[in-house]
Coordinates of C-alpha atoms in Angstrom, one line a residue:
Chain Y
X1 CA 0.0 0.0 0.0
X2 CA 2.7 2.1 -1.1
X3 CA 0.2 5.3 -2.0
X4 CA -1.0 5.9 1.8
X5 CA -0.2 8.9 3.2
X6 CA 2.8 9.0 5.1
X7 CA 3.3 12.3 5.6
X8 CA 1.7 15.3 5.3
X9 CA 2.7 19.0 4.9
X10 CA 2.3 20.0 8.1
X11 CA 4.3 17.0 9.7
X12 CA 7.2 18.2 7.1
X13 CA 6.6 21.8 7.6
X14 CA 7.3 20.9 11.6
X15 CA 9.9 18.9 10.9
X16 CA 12.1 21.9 8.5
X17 CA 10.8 24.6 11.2
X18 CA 12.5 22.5 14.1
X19 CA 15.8 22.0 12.1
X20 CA 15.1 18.6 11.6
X21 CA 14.2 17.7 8.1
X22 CA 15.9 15.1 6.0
X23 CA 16.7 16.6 3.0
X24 CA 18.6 15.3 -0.6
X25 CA 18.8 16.0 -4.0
X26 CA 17.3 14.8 -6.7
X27 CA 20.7 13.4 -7.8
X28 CA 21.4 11.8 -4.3
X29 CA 17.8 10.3 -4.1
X30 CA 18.5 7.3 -6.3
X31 CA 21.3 6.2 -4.9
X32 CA 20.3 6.6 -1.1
X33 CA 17.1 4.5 -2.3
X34 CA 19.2 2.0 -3.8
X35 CA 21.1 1.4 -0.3
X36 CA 17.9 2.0 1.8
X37 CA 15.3 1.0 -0.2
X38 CA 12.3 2.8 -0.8
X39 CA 10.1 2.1 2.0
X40 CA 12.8 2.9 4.4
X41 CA 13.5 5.9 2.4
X42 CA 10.1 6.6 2.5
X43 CA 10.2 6.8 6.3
X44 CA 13.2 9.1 6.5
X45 CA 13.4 12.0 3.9
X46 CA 11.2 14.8 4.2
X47 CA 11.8 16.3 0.8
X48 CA 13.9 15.7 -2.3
X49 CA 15.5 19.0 -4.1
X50 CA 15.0 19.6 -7.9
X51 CA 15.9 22.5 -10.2
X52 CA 17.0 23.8 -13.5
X53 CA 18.6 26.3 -15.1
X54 CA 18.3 27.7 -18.5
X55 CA 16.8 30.1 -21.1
X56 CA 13.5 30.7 -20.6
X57 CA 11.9 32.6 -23.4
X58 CA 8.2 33.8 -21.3
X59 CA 10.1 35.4 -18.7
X60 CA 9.2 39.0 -17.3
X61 CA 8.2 41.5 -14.7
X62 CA 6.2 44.0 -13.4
X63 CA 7.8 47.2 -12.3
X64 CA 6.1 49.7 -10.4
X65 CA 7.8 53.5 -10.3
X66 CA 5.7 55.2 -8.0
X67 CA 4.3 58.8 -8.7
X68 CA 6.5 61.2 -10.1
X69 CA 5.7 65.5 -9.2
X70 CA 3.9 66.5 -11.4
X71 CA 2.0 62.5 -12.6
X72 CA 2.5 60.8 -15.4
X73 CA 0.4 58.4 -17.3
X74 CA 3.5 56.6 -19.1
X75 CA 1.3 55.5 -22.5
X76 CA 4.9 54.7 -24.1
X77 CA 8.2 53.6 -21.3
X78 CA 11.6 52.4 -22.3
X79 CA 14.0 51.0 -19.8
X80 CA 17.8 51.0 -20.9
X81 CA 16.2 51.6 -24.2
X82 CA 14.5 48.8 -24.8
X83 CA 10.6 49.2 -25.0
X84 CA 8.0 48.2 -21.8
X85 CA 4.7 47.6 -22.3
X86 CA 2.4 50.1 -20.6
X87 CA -1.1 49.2 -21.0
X88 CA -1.7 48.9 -17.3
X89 CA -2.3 51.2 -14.8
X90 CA 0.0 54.0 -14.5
X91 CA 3.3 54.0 -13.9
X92 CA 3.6 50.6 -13.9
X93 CA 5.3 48.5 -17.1
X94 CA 5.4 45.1 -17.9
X95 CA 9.1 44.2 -19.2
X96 CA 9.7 40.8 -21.1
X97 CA 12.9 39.0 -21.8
X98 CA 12.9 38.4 -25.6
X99 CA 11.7 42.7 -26.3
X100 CA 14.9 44.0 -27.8
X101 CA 17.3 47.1 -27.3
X102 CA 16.4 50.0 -29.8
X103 CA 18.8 50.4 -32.3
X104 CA 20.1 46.8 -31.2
X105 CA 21.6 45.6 -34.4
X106 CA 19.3 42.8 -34.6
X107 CA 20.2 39.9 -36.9
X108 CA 21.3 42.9 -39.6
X109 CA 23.6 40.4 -41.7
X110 CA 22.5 37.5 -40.6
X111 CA 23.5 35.4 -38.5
X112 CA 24.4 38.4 -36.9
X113 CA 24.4 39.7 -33.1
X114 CA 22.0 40.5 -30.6
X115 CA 23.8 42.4 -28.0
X116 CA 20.8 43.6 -25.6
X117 CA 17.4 43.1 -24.8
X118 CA 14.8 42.6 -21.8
X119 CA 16.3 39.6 -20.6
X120 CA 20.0 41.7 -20.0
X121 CA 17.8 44.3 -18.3
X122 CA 16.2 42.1 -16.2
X123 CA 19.5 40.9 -14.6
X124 CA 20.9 44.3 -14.2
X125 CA 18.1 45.2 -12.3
X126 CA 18.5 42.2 -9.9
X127 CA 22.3 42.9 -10.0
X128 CA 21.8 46.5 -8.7
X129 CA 22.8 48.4 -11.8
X130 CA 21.2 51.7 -12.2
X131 CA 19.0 51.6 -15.7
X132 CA 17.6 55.0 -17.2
X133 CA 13.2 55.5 -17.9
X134 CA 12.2 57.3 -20.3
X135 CA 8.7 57.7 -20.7
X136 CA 6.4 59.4 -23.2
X137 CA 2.2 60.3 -22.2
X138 CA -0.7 61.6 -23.8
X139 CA -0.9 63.9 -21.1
X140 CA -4.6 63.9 -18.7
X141 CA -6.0 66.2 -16.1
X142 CA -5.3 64.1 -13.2
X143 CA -1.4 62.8 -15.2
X144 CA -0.3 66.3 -16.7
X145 CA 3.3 65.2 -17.6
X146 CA 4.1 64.5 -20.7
X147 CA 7.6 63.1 -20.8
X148 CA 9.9 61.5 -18.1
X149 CA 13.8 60.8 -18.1
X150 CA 15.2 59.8 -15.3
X151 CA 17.3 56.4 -13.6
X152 CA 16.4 54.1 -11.3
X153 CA 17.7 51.2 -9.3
X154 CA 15.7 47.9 -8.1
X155 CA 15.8 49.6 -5.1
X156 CA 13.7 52.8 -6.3
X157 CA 10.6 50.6 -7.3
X158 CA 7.8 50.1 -5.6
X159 CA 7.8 46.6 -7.2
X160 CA 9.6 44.5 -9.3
X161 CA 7.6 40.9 -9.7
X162 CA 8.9 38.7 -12.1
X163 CA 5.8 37.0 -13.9
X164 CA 6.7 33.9 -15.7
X165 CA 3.8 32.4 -17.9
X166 CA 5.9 29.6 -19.4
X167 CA 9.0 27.7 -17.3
X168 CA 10.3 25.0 -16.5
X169 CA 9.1 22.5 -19.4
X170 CA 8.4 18.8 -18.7
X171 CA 10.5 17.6 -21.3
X172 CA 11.9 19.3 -24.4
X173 CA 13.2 18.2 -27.8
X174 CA 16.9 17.5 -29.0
X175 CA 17.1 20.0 -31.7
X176 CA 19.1 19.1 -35.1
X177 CA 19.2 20.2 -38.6
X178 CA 18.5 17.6 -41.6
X179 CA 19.0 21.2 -44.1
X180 CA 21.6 21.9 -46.6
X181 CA 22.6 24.8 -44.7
X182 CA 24.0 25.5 -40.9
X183 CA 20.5 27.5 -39.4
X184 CA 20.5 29.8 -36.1
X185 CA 17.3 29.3 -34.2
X186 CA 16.7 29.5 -30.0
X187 CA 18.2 25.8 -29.7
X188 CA 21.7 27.5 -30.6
X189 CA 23.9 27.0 -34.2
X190 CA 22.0 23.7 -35.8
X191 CA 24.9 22.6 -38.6
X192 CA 23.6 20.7 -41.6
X193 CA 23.0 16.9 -42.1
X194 CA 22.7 16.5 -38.4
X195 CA 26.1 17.0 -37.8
X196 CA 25.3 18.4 -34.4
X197 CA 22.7 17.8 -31.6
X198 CA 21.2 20.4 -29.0
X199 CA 19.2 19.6 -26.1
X200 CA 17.8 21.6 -23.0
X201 CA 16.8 20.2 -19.6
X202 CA 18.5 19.1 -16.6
X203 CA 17.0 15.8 -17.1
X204 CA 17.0 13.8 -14.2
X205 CA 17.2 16.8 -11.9
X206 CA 14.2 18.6 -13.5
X207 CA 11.1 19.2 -11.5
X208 CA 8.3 18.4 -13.4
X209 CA 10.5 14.9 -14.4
X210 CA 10.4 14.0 -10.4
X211 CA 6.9 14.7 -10.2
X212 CA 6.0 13.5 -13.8
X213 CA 2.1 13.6 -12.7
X214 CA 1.9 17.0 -10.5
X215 CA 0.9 15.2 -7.4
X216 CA 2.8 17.7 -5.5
X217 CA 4.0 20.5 -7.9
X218 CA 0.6 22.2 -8.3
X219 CA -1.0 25.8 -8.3
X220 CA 0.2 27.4 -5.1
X221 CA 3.6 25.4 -5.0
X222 CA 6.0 27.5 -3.1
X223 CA 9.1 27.4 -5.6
X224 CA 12.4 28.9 -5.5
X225 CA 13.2 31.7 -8.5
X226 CA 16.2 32.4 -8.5
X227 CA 16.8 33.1 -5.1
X228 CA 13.9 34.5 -4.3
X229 CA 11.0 32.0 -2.4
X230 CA 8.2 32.9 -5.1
X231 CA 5.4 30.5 -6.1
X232 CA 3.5 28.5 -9.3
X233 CA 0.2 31.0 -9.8
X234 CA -0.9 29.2 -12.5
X235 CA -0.8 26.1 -15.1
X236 CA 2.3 27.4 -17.6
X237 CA 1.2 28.4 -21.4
X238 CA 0.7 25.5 -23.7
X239 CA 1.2 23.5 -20.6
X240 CA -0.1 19.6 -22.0
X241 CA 0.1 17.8 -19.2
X242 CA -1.8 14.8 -21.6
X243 CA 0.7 13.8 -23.5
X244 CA 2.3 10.7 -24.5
X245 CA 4.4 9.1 -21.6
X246 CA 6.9 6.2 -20.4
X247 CA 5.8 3.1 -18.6
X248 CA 6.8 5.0 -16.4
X249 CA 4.7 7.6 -16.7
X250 CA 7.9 9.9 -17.7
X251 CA 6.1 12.2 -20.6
X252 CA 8.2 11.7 -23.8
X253 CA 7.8 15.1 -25.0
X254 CA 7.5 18.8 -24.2
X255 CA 3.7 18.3 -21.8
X256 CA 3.6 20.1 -18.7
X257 CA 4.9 24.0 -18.0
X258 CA 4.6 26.1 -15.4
X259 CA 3.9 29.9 -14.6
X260 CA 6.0 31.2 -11.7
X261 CA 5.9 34.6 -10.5
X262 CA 8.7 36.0 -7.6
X263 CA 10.1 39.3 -5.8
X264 CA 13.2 40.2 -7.9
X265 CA 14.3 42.5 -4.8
X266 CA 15.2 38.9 -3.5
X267 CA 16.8 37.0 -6.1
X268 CA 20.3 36.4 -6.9
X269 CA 22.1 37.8 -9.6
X270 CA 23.8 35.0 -10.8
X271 CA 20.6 32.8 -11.4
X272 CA 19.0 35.5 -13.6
X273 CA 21.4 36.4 -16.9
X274 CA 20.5 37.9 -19.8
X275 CA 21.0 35.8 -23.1
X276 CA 21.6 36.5 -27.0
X277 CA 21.8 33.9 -29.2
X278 CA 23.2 34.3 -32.6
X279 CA 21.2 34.8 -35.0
X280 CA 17.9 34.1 -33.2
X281 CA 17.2 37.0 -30.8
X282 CA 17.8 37.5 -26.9
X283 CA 16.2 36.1 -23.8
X284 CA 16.6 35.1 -20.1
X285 CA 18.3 32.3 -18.5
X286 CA 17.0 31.4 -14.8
X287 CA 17.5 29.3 -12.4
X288 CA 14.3 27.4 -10.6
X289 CA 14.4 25.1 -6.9
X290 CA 11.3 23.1 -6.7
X291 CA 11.1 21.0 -3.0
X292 CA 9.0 18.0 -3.4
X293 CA 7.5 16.7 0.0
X294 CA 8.1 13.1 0.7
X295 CA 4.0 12.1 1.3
X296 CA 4.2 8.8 0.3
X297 CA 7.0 6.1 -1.6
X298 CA 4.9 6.6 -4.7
X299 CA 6.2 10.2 -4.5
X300 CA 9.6 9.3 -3.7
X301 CA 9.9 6.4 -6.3
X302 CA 8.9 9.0 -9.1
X303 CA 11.9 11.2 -7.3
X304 CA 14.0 8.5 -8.4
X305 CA 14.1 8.8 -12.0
X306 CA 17.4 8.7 -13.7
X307 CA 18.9 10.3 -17.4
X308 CA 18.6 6.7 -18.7
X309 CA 14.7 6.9 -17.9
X310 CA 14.4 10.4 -19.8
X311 CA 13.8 10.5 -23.6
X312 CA 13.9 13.0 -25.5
X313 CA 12.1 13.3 -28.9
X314 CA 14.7 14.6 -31.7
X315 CA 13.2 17.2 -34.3
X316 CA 14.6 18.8 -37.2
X317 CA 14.6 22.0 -36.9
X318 CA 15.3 22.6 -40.6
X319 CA 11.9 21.4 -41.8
X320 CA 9.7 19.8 -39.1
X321 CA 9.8 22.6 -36.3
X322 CA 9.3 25.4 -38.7
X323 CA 6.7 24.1 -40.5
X324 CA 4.8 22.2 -37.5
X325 CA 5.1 18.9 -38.8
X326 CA 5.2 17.2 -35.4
X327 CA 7.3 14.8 -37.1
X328 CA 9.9 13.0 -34.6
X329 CA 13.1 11.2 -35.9
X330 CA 13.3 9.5 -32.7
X331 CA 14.0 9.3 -29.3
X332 CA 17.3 9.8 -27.1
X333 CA 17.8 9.2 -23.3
X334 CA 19.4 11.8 -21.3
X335 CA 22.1 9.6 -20.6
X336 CA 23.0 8.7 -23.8
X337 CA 22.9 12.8 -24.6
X338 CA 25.1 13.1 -21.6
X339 CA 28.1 11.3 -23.4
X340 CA 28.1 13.6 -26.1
X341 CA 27.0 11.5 -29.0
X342 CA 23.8 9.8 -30.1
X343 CA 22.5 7.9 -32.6
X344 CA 19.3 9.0 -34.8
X345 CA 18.1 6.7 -37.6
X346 CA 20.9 4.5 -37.3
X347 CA 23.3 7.5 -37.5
X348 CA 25.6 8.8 -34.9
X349 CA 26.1 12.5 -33.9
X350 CA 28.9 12.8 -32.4
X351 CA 28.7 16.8 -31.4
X352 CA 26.0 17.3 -28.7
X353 CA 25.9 20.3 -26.9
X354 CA 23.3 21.5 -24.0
X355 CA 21.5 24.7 -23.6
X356 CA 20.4 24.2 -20.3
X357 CA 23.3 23.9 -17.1
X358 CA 23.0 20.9 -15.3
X359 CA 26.1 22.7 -13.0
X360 CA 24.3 25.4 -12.1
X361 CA 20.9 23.3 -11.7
X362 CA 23.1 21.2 -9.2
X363 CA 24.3 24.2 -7.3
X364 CA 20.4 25.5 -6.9
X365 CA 19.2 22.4 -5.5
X366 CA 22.0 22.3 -3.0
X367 CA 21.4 25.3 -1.8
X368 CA 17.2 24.8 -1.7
X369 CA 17.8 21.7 0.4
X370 CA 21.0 23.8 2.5
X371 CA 17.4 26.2 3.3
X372 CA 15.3 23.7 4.1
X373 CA 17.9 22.2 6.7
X374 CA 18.1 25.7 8.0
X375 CA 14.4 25.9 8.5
X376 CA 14.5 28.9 5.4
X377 CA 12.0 27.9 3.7
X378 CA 8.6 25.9 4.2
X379 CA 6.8 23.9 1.7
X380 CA 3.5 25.0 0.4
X381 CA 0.5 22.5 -0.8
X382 CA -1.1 23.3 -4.0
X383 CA -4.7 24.6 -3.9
X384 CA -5.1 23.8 -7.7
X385 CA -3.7 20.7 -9.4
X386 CA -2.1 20.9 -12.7
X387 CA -4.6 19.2 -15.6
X388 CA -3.1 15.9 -16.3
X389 CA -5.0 15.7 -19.5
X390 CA -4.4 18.6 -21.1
X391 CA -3.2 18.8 -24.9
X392 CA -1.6 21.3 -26.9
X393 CA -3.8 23.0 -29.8
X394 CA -2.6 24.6 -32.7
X395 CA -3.6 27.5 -34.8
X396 CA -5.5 27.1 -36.9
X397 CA -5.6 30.0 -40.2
X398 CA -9.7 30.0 -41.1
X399 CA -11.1 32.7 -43.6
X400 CA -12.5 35.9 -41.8
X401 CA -16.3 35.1 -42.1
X402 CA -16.6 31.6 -40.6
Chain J
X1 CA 63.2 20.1 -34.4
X2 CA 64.7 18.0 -31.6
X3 CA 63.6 16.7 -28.4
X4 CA 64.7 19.7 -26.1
X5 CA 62.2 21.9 -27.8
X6 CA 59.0 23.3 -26.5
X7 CA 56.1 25.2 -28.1
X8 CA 54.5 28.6 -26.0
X9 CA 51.5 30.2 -27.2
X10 CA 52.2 33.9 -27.2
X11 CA 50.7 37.4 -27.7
X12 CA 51.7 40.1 -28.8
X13 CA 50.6 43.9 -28.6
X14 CA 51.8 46.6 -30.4
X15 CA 51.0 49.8 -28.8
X16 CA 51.3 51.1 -32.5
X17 CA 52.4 49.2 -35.2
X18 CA 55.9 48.5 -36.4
X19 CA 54.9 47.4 -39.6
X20 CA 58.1 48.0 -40.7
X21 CA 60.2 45.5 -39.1
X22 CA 60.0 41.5 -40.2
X23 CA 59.6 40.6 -37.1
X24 CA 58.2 37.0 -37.9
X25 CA 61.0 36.5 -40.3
X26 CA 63.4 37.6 -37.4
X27 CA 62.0 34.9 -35.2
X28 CA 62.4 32.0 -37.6
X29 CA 65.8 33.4 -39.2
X30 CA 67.5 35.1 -36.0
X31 CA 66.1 32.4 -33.1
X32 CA 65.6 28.8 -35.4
X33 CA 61.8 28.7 -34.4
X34 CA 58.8 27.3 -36.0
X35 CA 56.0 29.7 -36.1
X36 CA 52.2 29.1 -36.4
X37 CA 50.6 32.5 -36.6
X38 CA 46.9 32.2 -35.5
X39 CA 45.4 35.8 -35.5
X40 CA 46.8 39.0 -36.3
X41 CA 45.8 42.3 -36.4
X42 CA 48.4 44.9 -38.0
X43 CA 47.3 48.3 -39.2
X44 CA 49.3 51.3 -39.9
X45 CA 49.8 53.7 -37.1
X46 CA 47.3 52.3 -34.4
X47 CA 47.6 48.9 -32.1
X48 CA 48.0 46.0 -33.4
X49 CA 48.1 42.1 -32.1
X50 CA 49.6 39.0 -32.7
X51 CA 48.9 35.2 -31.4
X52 CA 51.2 32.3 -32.0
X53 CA 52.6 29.6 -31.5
X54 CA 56.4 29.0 -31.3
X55 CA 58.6 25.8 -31.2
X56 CA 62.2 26.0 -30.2
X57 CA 64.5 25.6 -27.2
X58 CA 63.2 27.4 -24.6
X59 CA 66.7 29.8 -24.3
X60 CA 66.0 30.4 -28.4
X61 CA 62.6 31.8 -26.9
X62 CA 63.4 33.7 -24.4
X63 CA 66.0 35.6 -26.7
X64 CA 63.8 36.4 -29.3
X65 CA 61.0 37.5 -26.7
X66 CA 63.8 40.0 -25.2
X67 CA 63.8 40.8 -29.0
X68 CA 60.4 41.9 -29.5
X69 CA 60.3 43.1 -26.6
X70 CA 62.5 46.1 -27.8
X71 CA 60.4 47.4 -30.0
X72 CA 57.9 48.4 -27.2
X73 CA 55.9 45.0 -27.8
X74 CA 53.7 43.9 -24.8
X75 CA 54.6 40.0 -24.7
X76 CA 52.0 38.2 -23.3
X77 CA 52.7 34.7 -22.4
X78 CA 50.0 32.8 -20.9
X79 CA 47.9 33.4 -25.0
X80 CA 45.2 35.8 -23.8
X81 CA 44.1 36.6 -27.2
X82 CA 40.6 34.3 -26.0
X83 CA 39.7 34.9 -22.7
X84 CA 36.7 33.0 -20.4
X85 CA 35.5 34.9 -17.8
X86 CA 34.7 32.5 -15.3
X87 CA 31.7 34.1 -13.6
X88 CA 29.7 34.7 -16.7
X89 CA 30.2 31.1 -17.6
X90 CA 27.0 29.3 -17.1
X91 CA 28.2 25.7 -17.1
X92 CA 26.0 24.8 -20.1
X93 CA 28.3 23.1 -22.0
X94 CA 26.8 24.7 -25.1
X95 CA 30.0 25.8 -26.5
X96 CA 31.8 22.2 -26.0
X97 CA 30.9 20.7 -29.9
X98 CA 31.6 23.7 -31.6
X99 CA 35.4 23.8 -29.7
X100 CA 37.0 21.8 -32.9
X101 CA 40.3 22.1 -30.8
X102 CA 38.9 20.3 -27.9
X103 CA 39.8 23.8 -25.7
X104 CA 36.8 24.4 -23.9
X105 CA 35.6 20.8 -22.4
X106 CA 32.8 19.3 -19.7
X107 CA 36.3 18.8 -17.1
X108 CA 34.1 16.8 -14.5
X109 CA 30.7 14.7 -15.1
X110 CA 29.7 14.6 -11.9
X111 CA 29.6 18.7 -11.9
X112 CA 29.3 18.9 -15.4
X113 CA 31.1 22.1 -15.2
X114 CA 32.9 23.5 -17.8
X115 CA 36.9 23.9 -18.2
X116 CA 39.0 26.2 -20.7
X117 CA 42.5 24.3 -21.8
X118 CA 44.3 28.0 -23.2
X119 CA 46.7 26.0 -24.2
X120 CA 44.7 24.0 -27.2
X121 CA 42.6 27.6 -28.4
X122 CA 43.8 28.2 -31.4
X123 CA 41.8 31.1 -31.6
X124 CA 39.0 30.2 -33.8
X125 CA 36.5 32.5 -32.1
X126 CA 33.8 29.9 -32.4
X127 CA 33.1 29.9 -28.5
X128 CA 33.1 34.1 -29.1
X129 CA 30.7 33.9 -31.4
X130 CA 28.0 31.4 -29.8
X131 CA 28.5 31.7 -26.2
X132 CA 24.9 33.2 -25.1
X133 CA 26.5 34.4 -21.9
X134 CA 29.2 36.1 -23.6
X135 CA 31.9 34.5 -21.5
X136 CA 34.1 34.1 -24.1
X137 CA 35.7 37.7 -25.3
X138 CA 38.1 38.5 -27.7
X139 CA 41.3 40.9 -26.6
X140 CA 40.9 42.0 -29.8

């Protein structure tokens, strides 16, 4: 009866309070379970760490100025030059990662640079740097200003919340290039005739790959973000939890996403860093912590996935992604793309490279379970699970009168 | 070349250019070395740079650096023509495949962190070019 509870929150909540928790990694669980075995296991750890760190594309925040003498309704902001969206309530912007610097240089001879964008403002703000607003407005009775220049630290805003609709995929795809010709795209320089592989996960240290079914990451999961102890607020865009899966139950493609929103007046700068990729455009690279509670040894057997358990599904990115073809060429474990090499239709790759840094995912799940030891940091139930069945729809291009 | 020989990746910088002296010519004539030029940049009355390689006895070397040396050149032994800023470096590993020369490599599976060889860059500019950090500059 493996599925009974065990535990629950509040028993684990006591137990990291009091100092007492029993807390490993999700790249120590498999081994401890192998020398304990899992009912044991079951018995003795209170939560298992998880995290990644990479690009994430649907990353953001909301930055609140405050009031300014005389008002202003900004109807048009810039930070650091590159544009915030201010269709909100005044004075405050919404800045996302992939909005680029004007008069960035922006793919001119392509593949050509991308030297700054939201993302690179996004981790100067959380490193402290002082960023200059300028703001344009229509001008009201109640916001007379018209136009606003003026710099700023983190430290100067009311707010600064980082709203993530889409992190921390499931799963994602092994991107290679079956083209003629090498092409740039946001899994990183794709070299003809498959000459090279990219992937992007931290595989067996993953979140949603410990919890493959969301019986414990849910809406209302208390996650770290980059420092900061922020939360999931809702399922993540194109989130498809339904999709095809292991034995196991390990999905065997993109499926489940989360939206995570945190204080950025708390994170640390070196888990929030500003990308630009080559030919492609710029974005954010972040890194999450998700604690998942030991309830039962169903939730702690699921902990225990390994790379070898993980497949990937392999896409060309020189036909299929582009044109939606949802063809796969077929499927890798993370172990094998650990070694550097694997084989697609019978043909070996021998230059794999990952996006995502399973280093720096180590590092934030050692120092999640180093705050749970401390009693830092308390677990949160969901309130709202995350669908299981959930599939991803496309677009579909009807004529304008049907 | 015999067995007492080594090879030293050096840089030079020329606070302006001495375009007229063969200085490479002076190094294989004057000192007996091999040279293997990776990346230059020489233009008339401003700075210019040099990385190479050079293979000779160590003493040959160290005369024909004192050379150089008097025409105002900056000698720079440890090859910083690529550098890797360490704190930028994200630990992807994204960069490994595209490092032909094996430079930049994953130095520890466990860690899967990520470890620059200076001594293997042969300054292809590859990791420059890709790194979505931008740990990987260019002196030049």
């Amino acid at each position: 009866m493996g599925n009974e509870i065990m535990k629950t929150y509040e028993q684990i909540n006591d137990r990291i309070e009091s100092g007492k928790a029993v807390v490993l990694t999700a790249d120590e669980i498999m081994d401890y379970v192998d020398k304990k075995g899992l009912k044991a296991a079951a018995r003795e750890v209170d939560v298992v760490t998880t995290a990644t760190f990479g690009p994430m594309c649907s990353s953001g925040c909301f930055l609140n100025f405050g009031h300014s003498k005389p008002k202003i309704r900004m109807s048009e902001a810039w930070i650091a030059d590159v544009l915030a969206y201010t269709g909100l309530a005044a004075v405050d912007v919404y800045l996302g990662c992939t909005q680029l610097r004007h008069g960035d240089p922006a793919n001119m001879y392509p593949p050509g640079e991308f030297r700054y964008g939201g993302g690179h403002v996004i981790e100067d703000l959380v490193a402290g740097k002082t960023l200059q607003l300028f703001a344009l407005s229509y001008g009201t009775d109640c916001y007379p200003l018209r136009e606003i220049r003026t710099y700023f630290t983190i430290d100067d805003l009311n707010q600064a919340i980082m709203v993530n609709p889409r992190n921390c995929y499931q799963n994602y795809n092994v991107a290679v290039n079956r083209s003629e010709q090498t092409i740039y795209t946001y899994m990183g320089k794709l070299e003809p005739h498959q000459k090279n592989a990219n992937y992007c996960s931290a595989g067996q240290l993953s979140p949603l790959l410990n919890d493959p079914f969301y019986e414990t990451i849910g809406v209302g999961t208390r996650v770290w973000l980059a420092g900061a102890h922020g939360h999931v607020y809702a399922e993540g865009t194109q989130h498809a939890g339904g999709g095809a899966r292991t034995p196991e139950g390990v999905p065997i493609g993109g499926a489940g996403t989360l939206a995570l929103t945190g204080d950025m007046k708390q994170m640390k700068k070196e888990f929030v860093r500003g990308v630009s990729f080559i030919g492609y455009g710029v974005s954010l690279a972040l890194g999450v912590g998700i604690p998942i509670p030991i309830l039962n040894e169903e939730v702690l057997r699921r902990t225990c996935v390994r790379d070898r358990d993980i497949l990937a599904p392999v896409v060309d990115y020189g036909f299929d992604y582009p044109q939606n073809t949802g063809n796969v060429l077929g499927r890798v474990s993370y172990e094998q793309l650990r070694t550097g090499r694997i084989e697609v239709d019978g043909k070996t790759i021998e230059e794999v490279g990952s996006l995502s840094s399973y280093s720096k995912a180590l590092e934030i799940a050692n120092l999640l379970a180093d705050e749970l030891r401390r009693g830092d940091f308390q677990l949160s139930a969901p309130f709202a699970p995350l669908r299981k069945d959930a599939k991803m729809k496309p677009l579909v291009k009807r004529r304008g009168n049907r | 070349m015999n067995d007492n020989s080594v090879t030293k990746k050096l840089m030079f910088y020329f606070p302006k250019c001495v375009c007229d002296e063969p200085i490479i010519y002076r190094l294989v004539k004057d000192y007996q070395l091999i040279v293997n030029v990776y990346r230059a940049k020489v233009t008339p009355e401003e700075e210019g740079y040099l990385v190479l390689d050079v293979t000779g006895k160590e003493a040959a070397i160290q005369r024909a650096i004192d050379f150089v040396k008097t025409f105002n050149v900056t000698v720079n032994s440890s090859g910083k023509g690529v550098v890797r800023d360490e704190e930028r470096c994200a630990d992807c590993g994204y960069c490994v495949p595209y490092c032909r020369p094996g430079a930049l490599k994953i130095a520890d599976r466990a860690t899967r962190k990520v470890a620059y060889d200076e001594s293997k860059c042969i300054e292809c500019l590859a990791c420059v070019r890709i790194c979505p950090f931008g740990a990987c500059t260019s002196a030049f």
